[in-house]
mmCIF file of C-alpha atoms in Angstrom:
data_model
loop_
_atom_site.group_PDB
_atom_site.id
_atom_site.type_symbol
_atom_site.label_atom_id
_atom_site.label_comp_id
_atom_site.label_asym_id
_atom_site.label_seq_id
_atom_site.Cartn_x
_atom_site.Cartn_y
_atom_site.Cartn_z
ATOM 1 C CA MET A 1 15.028 17.291 -90.221
ATOM 2 C CA ARG A 2 16.798 18.308 -87.780
ATOM 3 C CA ARG A 3 13.466 20.020 -85.747
ATOM 4 C CA THR A 4 11.854 16.809 -86.386
ATOM 5 C CA THR A 5 14.489 13.775 -85.259
ATOM 6 C CA THR A 6 14.522 16.143 -82.199
ATOM 7 C CA ALA A 7 11.018 16.628 -81.649
ATOM 8 C CA ILE A 8 10.282 12.595 -82.189
ATOM 9 C CA ALA A 9 13.791 12.480 -79.043
ATOM 10 C CA ALA A 10 12.089 14.185 -77.549
ATOM 11 C CA VAL A 11 8.546 13.213 -77.535
ATOM 12 C CA GLY A 12 10.300 9.072 -77.337
ATOM 13 C CA LEU A 13 11.936 10.245 -73.351
ATOM 14 C CA LEU A 14 8.659 11.822 -72.380
ATOM 15 C CA ILE A 15 6.878 7.950 -72.726
ATOM 16 C CA THR A 16 9.865 6.369 -71.540
ATOM 17 C CA LEU A 17 9.745 8.808 -68.405
ATOM 18 C CA VAL A 18 5.966 8.147 -68.056
ATOM 19 C CA ALA A 19 5.389 4.816 -68.239
ATOM 20 C CA CYS A 20 8.881 4.601 -65.872
ATOM 21 C CA GLN A 21 6.651 6.105 -63.293
ATOM 22 C CA ASP A 22 5.489 4.843 -60.047
ATOM 23 C CA THR A 23 2.018 4.937 -59.725
ATOM 24 C CA ILE A 24 -0.378 3.682 -56.402
ATOM 25 C CA THR A 25 -3.537 1.947 -57.413
ATOM 26 C CA THR A 26 -6.678 2.540 -55.317
ATOM 27 C CA GLU A 27 -9.148 1.485 -57.227
ATOM 28 C CA PRO A 28 -9.790 -2.206 -56.663
ATOM 29 C CA SER A 29 -10.736 -3.456 -60.424
ATOM 30 C CA LYS A 30 -12.748 -6.325 -58.212
ATOM 31 C CA THR A 31 -14.805 -5.794 -54.997
ATOM 32 C CA SER A 32 -16.070 -7.273 -52.204
ATOM 33 C CA ALA A 33 -19.853 -9.353 -52.332
ATOM 34 C CA ALA A 34 -21.174 -6.632 -49.097
ATOM 35 C CA GLU A 35 -20.093 -3.444 -50.874
ATOM 36 C CA ALA A 36 -21.937 -4.918 -53.635
ATOM 37 C CA PRO A 37 -25.181 -1.909 -54.367
ATOM 38 C CA ALA A 38 -28.158 -3.713 -53.625
ATOM 39 C CA GLU A 39 -30.542 -3.339 -57.041
ATOM 40 C CA SER A 40 -33.910 -1.110 -56.972
ATOM 41 C CA SER A 41 -37.659 -1.651 -58.512
ATOM 42 C CA ALA A 42 -37.744 2.458 -57.737
ATOM 43 C CA PRO A 43 -37.585 4.705 -60.624
ATOM 44 C CA ALA A 44 -34.234 6.058 -61.156
ATOM 45 C CA ALA A 45 -33.170 9.491 -59.728
ATOM 46 C CA GLU A 46 -30.985 11.947 -61.441
ATOM 47 C CA PRO A 47 -28.240 10.096 -62.540
ATOM 48 C CA GLU A 48 -25.624 11.096 -59.546
ATOM 49 C CA LYS A 49 -21.745 12.315 -60.530
ATOM 50 C CA PRO A 50 -19.067 8.571 -60.574
ATOM 51 C CA LYS A 51 -17.918 8.743 -57.489
ATOM 52 C CA ALA A 52 -13.554 7.589 -56.958
ATOM 53 C CA LYS A 53 -13.583 3.918 -55.761
ATOM 54 C CA VAL A 54 -11.685 3.114 -53.171
ATOM 55 C CA ALA A 55 -10.430 0.044 -52.441
ATOM 56 C CA LYS A 56 -11.638 -1.897 -48.641
ATOM 57 C CA VAL A 57 -11.147 -5.067 -46.824
ATOM 58 C CA GLY A 58 -12.167 -8.041 -49.226
ATOM 59 C CA ASP A 59 -11.257 -6.145 -52.166
ATOM 60 C CA THR A 60 -9.469 -7.470 -55.241
ATOM 61 C CA ILE A 61 -6.329 -4.704 -56.849
ATOM 62 C CA SER A 62 -4.404 -6.178 -60.027
ATOM 63 C CA LEU A 63 -1.272 -6.289 -60.267
ATOM 64 C CA LYS A 64 2.439 -6.416 -62.363
ATOM 65 C CA GLY A 65 5.395 -6.819 -61.125
ATOM 66 C CA ASN A 66 8.505 -6.341 -62.875
ATOM 67 C CA GLU A 67 8.995 -8.349 -64.759
ATOM 68 C CA ASP A 68 6.729 -9.797 -68.177
ATOM 69 C CA GLY A 69 4.234 -11.620 -67.035
ATOM 70 C CA GLU A 70 4.203 -11.130 -63.713
ATOM 71 C CA LYS A 71 0.743 -10.651 -62.405
ATOM 72 C CA VAL A 72 -1.197 -10.569 -58.637
ATOM 73 C CA ASP A 73 -4.714 -10.041 -57.635
ATOM 74 C CA ALA A 74 -3.822 -8.861 -53.740
ATOM 75 C CA VAL A 75 -6.729 -8.661 -51.508
ATOM 76 C CA LEU A 76 -7.087 -7.925 -48.373
ATOM 77 C CA LYS A 77 -9.117 -9.661 -46.831
ATOM 78 C CA LYS A 78 -8.708 -9.076 -43.316
ATOM 79 C CA TRP A 79 -7.213 -5.875 -40.842
ATOM 80 C CA VAL A 80 -6.871 -6.785 -37.535
ATOM 81 C CA ILE A 81 -5.787 -2.594 -35.564
ATOM 82 C CA ASN A 82 -4.775 -4.326 -31.996
ATOM 83 C CA ALA A 83 -3.271 -8.092 -32.993
ATOM 84 C CA LYS A 84 -2.396 -10.671 -30.653
ATOM 85 C CA PRO A 85 0.765 -12.111 -29.980
ATOM 86 C CA ALA A 86 0.173 -16.188 -30.638
ATOM 87 C CA ASP A 87 3.063 -17.161 -27.801
ATOM 88 C CA ASP A 88 3.475 -15.538 -24.045
ATOM 89 C CA PHE A 89 7.223 -14.971 -24.963
ATOM 90 C CA SER A 90 6.431 -11.246 -28.130
ATOM 91 C CA GLU A 91 4.643 -8.736 -27.480
ATOM 92 C CA PRO A 92 4.943 -6.215 -29.303
ATOM 93 C CA GLN A 93 7.967 -3.359 -27.723
ATOM 94 C CA PRO A 94 6.207 -1.248 -25.398
ATOM 95 C CA GLY A 95 3.921 2.075 -26.419
ATOM 96 C CA THR A 96 3.342 0.300 -29.698
ATOM 97 C CA LYS A 97 0.952 -2.360 -30.916
ATOM 98 C CA TRP A 98 0.839 -5.001 -33.498
ATOM 99 C CA ALA A 99 -1.496 -3.797 -36.213
ATOM 100 C CA ALA A 100 -2.320 -7.044 -39.173
ATOM 101 C CA ALA A 101 -3.453 -7.439 -42.189
ATOM 102 C CA GLN A 102 -4.387 -10.814 -44.061
ATOM 103 C CA PHE A 103 -3.530 -10.531 -48.130
ATOM 104 C CA GLU A 104 -4.824 -13.277 -50.159
ATOM 105 C CA LEU A 105 -1.736 -12.890 -53.401
ATOM 106 C CA THR A 106 -3.068 -14.989 -56.604
ATOM 107 C CA ASN A 107 -1.028 -15.301 -59.429
ATOM 108 C CA THR A 108 -3.447 -14.152 -62.645
ATOM 109 C CA GLY A 109 0.529 -13.787 -64.675
ATOM 110 C CA SER A 110 2.076 -16.175 -67.000
ATOM 111 C CA THR A 111 5.041 -16.735 -65.000
ATOM 112 C CA PRO A 112 5.994 -17.886 -60.980
ATOM 113 C CA TYR A 113 5.196 -14.971 -58.389
ATOM 114 C CA ALA A 114 8.384 -15.383 -56.202
ATOM 115 C CA ASP A 115 8.741 -12.988 -53.597
ATOM 116 C CA SER A 116 8.430 -12.211 -49.660
ATOM 117 C CA PRO A 117 5.253 -10.573 -49.257
ATOM 118 C CA SER A 118 6.287 -8.806 -46.253
ATOM 119 C CA ASN A 119 8.953 -6.594 -47.498
ATOM 120 C CA GLY A 120 6.247 -5.670 -49.828
ATOM 121 C CA ALA A 121 3.787 -4.150 -47.971
ATOM 122 C CA GLN A 122 3.473 -1.420 -44.797
ATOM 123 C CA VAL A 123 1.032 1.023 -43.411
ATOM 124 C CA ALA A 124 0.219 4.363 -42.717
ATOM 125 C CA ASP A 125 -1.481 6.582 -40.522
ATOM 126 C CA GLY A 126 -3.394 9.698 -40.559
ATOM 127 C CA ASP A 127 -0.441 11.860 -39.920
ATOM 128 C CA GLY A 128 1.366 10.329 -42.805
ATOM 129 C CA GLN A 129 3.553 7.672 -40.896
ATOM 130 C CA ARG A 130 4.094 5.272 -42.672
ATOM 131 C CA PHE A 131 5.097 1.517 -40.918
ATOM 132 C CA GLN A 132 6.780 -1.136 -42.359
ATOM 133 C CA ALA A 133 6.071 -5.410 -41.794
ATOM 134 C CA THR A 134 7.623 -6.786 -38.967
ATOM 135 C CA PHE A 135 8.254 -10.743 -37.458
ATOM 136 C CA ALA A 136 6.525 -12.376 -35.081
ATOM 137 C CA GLU A 137 2.425 -14.876 -35.231
ATOM 138 C CA ILE A 138 -0.250 -13.789 -34.219
ATOM 139 C CA THR A 139 -3.599 -14.954 -32.045
ATOM 140 C CA ALA A 140 -5.428 -14.310 -35.902
ATOM 141 C CA GLY A 141 -3.852 -16.741 -38.091
ATOM 142 C CA PRO A 142 -0.831 -18.246 -40.185
ATOM 143 C CA ALA A 143 1.782 -15.493 -40.979
ATOM 144 C CA MET A 144 1.965 -15.069 -44.528
ATOM 145 C CA THR A 145 5.208 -16.992 -46.071
ATOM 146 C CA SER A 146 8.477 -15.273 -45.942
ATOM 147 C CA SER A 147 9.314 -17.215 -49.112
ATOM 148 C CA ALA A 148 5.952 -16.606 -51.540
ATOM 149 C CA LYS A 149 7.156 -19.960 -55.215
ATOM 150 C CA VAL A 150 3.680 -19.444 -56.216
ATOM 151 C CA PRO A 151 3.131 -21.582 -60.319
ATOM 152 C CA PRO A 152 0.689 -19.348 -62.059
ATOM 153 C CA GLY A 153 -2.562 -20.399 -61.558
ATOM 154 C CA GLU A 154 -1.956 -21.044 -57.628
ATOM 155 C CA LYS A 155 -2.582 -18.121 -54.500
ATOM 156 C CA VAL A 156 -1.159 -18.226 -51.041
ATOM 157 C CA LEU A 157 -2.365 -16.513 -47.707
ATOM 158 C CA GLY A 158 -1.255 -15.282 -44.761
ATOM 159 C CA TRP A 159 -0.695 -11.896 -42.152
ATOM 160 C CA ILE A 160 0.967 -9.553 -42.262
ATOM 161 C CA VAL A 161 2.312 -8.191 -39.384
ATOM 162 C CA PHE A 162 2.994 -3.581 -38.743
ATOM 163 C CA GLU A 163 4.315 -2.375 -35.527
ATOM 164 C CA VAL A 164 2.868 0.490 -35.040
ATOM 165 C CA PRO A 165 3.232 3.906 -32.271
ATOM 166 C CA LYS A 166 -0.595 2.621 -29.502
ATOM 167 C CA ALA A 167 -1.896 6.064 -30.569
ATOM 168 C CA SER A 168 -1.399 6.297 -34.710
ATOM 169 C CA LYS A 169 -4.780 5.263 -36.524
ATOM 170 C CA ILE A 170 -4.003 3.850 -39.699
ATOM 171 C CA SER A 171 -6.109 4.467 -42.058
ATOM 172 C CA THR A 172 -4.463 2.716 -45.835
ATOM 173 C CA VAL A 173 -2.666 -0.739 -46.146
ATOM 174 C CA GLN A 174 -0.499 -0.969 -49.037
ATOM 175 C CA PHE A 175 1.172 -3.685 -50.859
ATOM 176 C CA ALA A 176 3.752 -3.789 -54.234
ATOM 177 C CA LEU A 177 5.287 -7.273 -55.544
ATOM 178 C CA ASN A 178 8.972 -7.621 -56.018
ATOM 179 C CA SER A 179 9.142 -6.542 -52.617
ATOM 180 C CA GLY A 180 7.765 -4.052 -53.121
ATOM 181 C CA PHE A 181 10.165 -2.595 -55.615
ATOM 182 C CA ALA A 182 7.396 -2.554 -58.379
ATOM 183 C CA GLU A 183 6.884 0.974 -59.965
ATOM 184 C CA GLN A 184 3.016 -0.396 -59.652
ATOM 185 C CA THR A 185 1.443 -0.362 -55.551
ATOM 186 C CA GLY A 186 -1.557 -1.170 -54.660
ATOM 187 C CA GLN A 187 -4.294 1.043 -52.390
ATOM 188 C CA TRP A 188 -7.156 -0.140 -49.157
ATOM 189 C CA ALA A 189 -8.257 2.105 -46.593
ATOM 190 C CA VAL A 190 -8.848 0.388 -43.766
ATOM 191 C CA SER A 191 -9.964 3.378 -41.689
#
């Protein structure tokens, strides 16, 4: 009896640990139309091994938040590596540049999505350096709201700006709900 109880407790602990682990999702739930394969009338060659899909600009990743019913379809709509200031009074610090990601976040859950989306975004370069969002207005379009309150079925759209060293080659953009504290993070390749 004691061994059975110990075994059940161990299995329960393992399930709890697996369920609480953070995950990074790179596979799109929907891909952009530009990436869809064209149909061919040519005879089929040997089947290829399925390639791991990596989300890119235009792809959708479905993300869950920490609360029941929190779910958002996040689309990295556009990516600008050298974003220009919207006015003459702001600019990147010397030795840096602005990169920007335009996100469209559609609430597909059953509860309102309330968040500061830029808090949950970051970019990484090929050297492994990670950079958080900064507040900046750019010529590409309006900034993402700092206080999103999105009812189910509605969406929010805006640019999130990152200040990065001029020499950095950004390779990925990440986004997570709950100001970045959700267990699931979406990741898009941008280079």
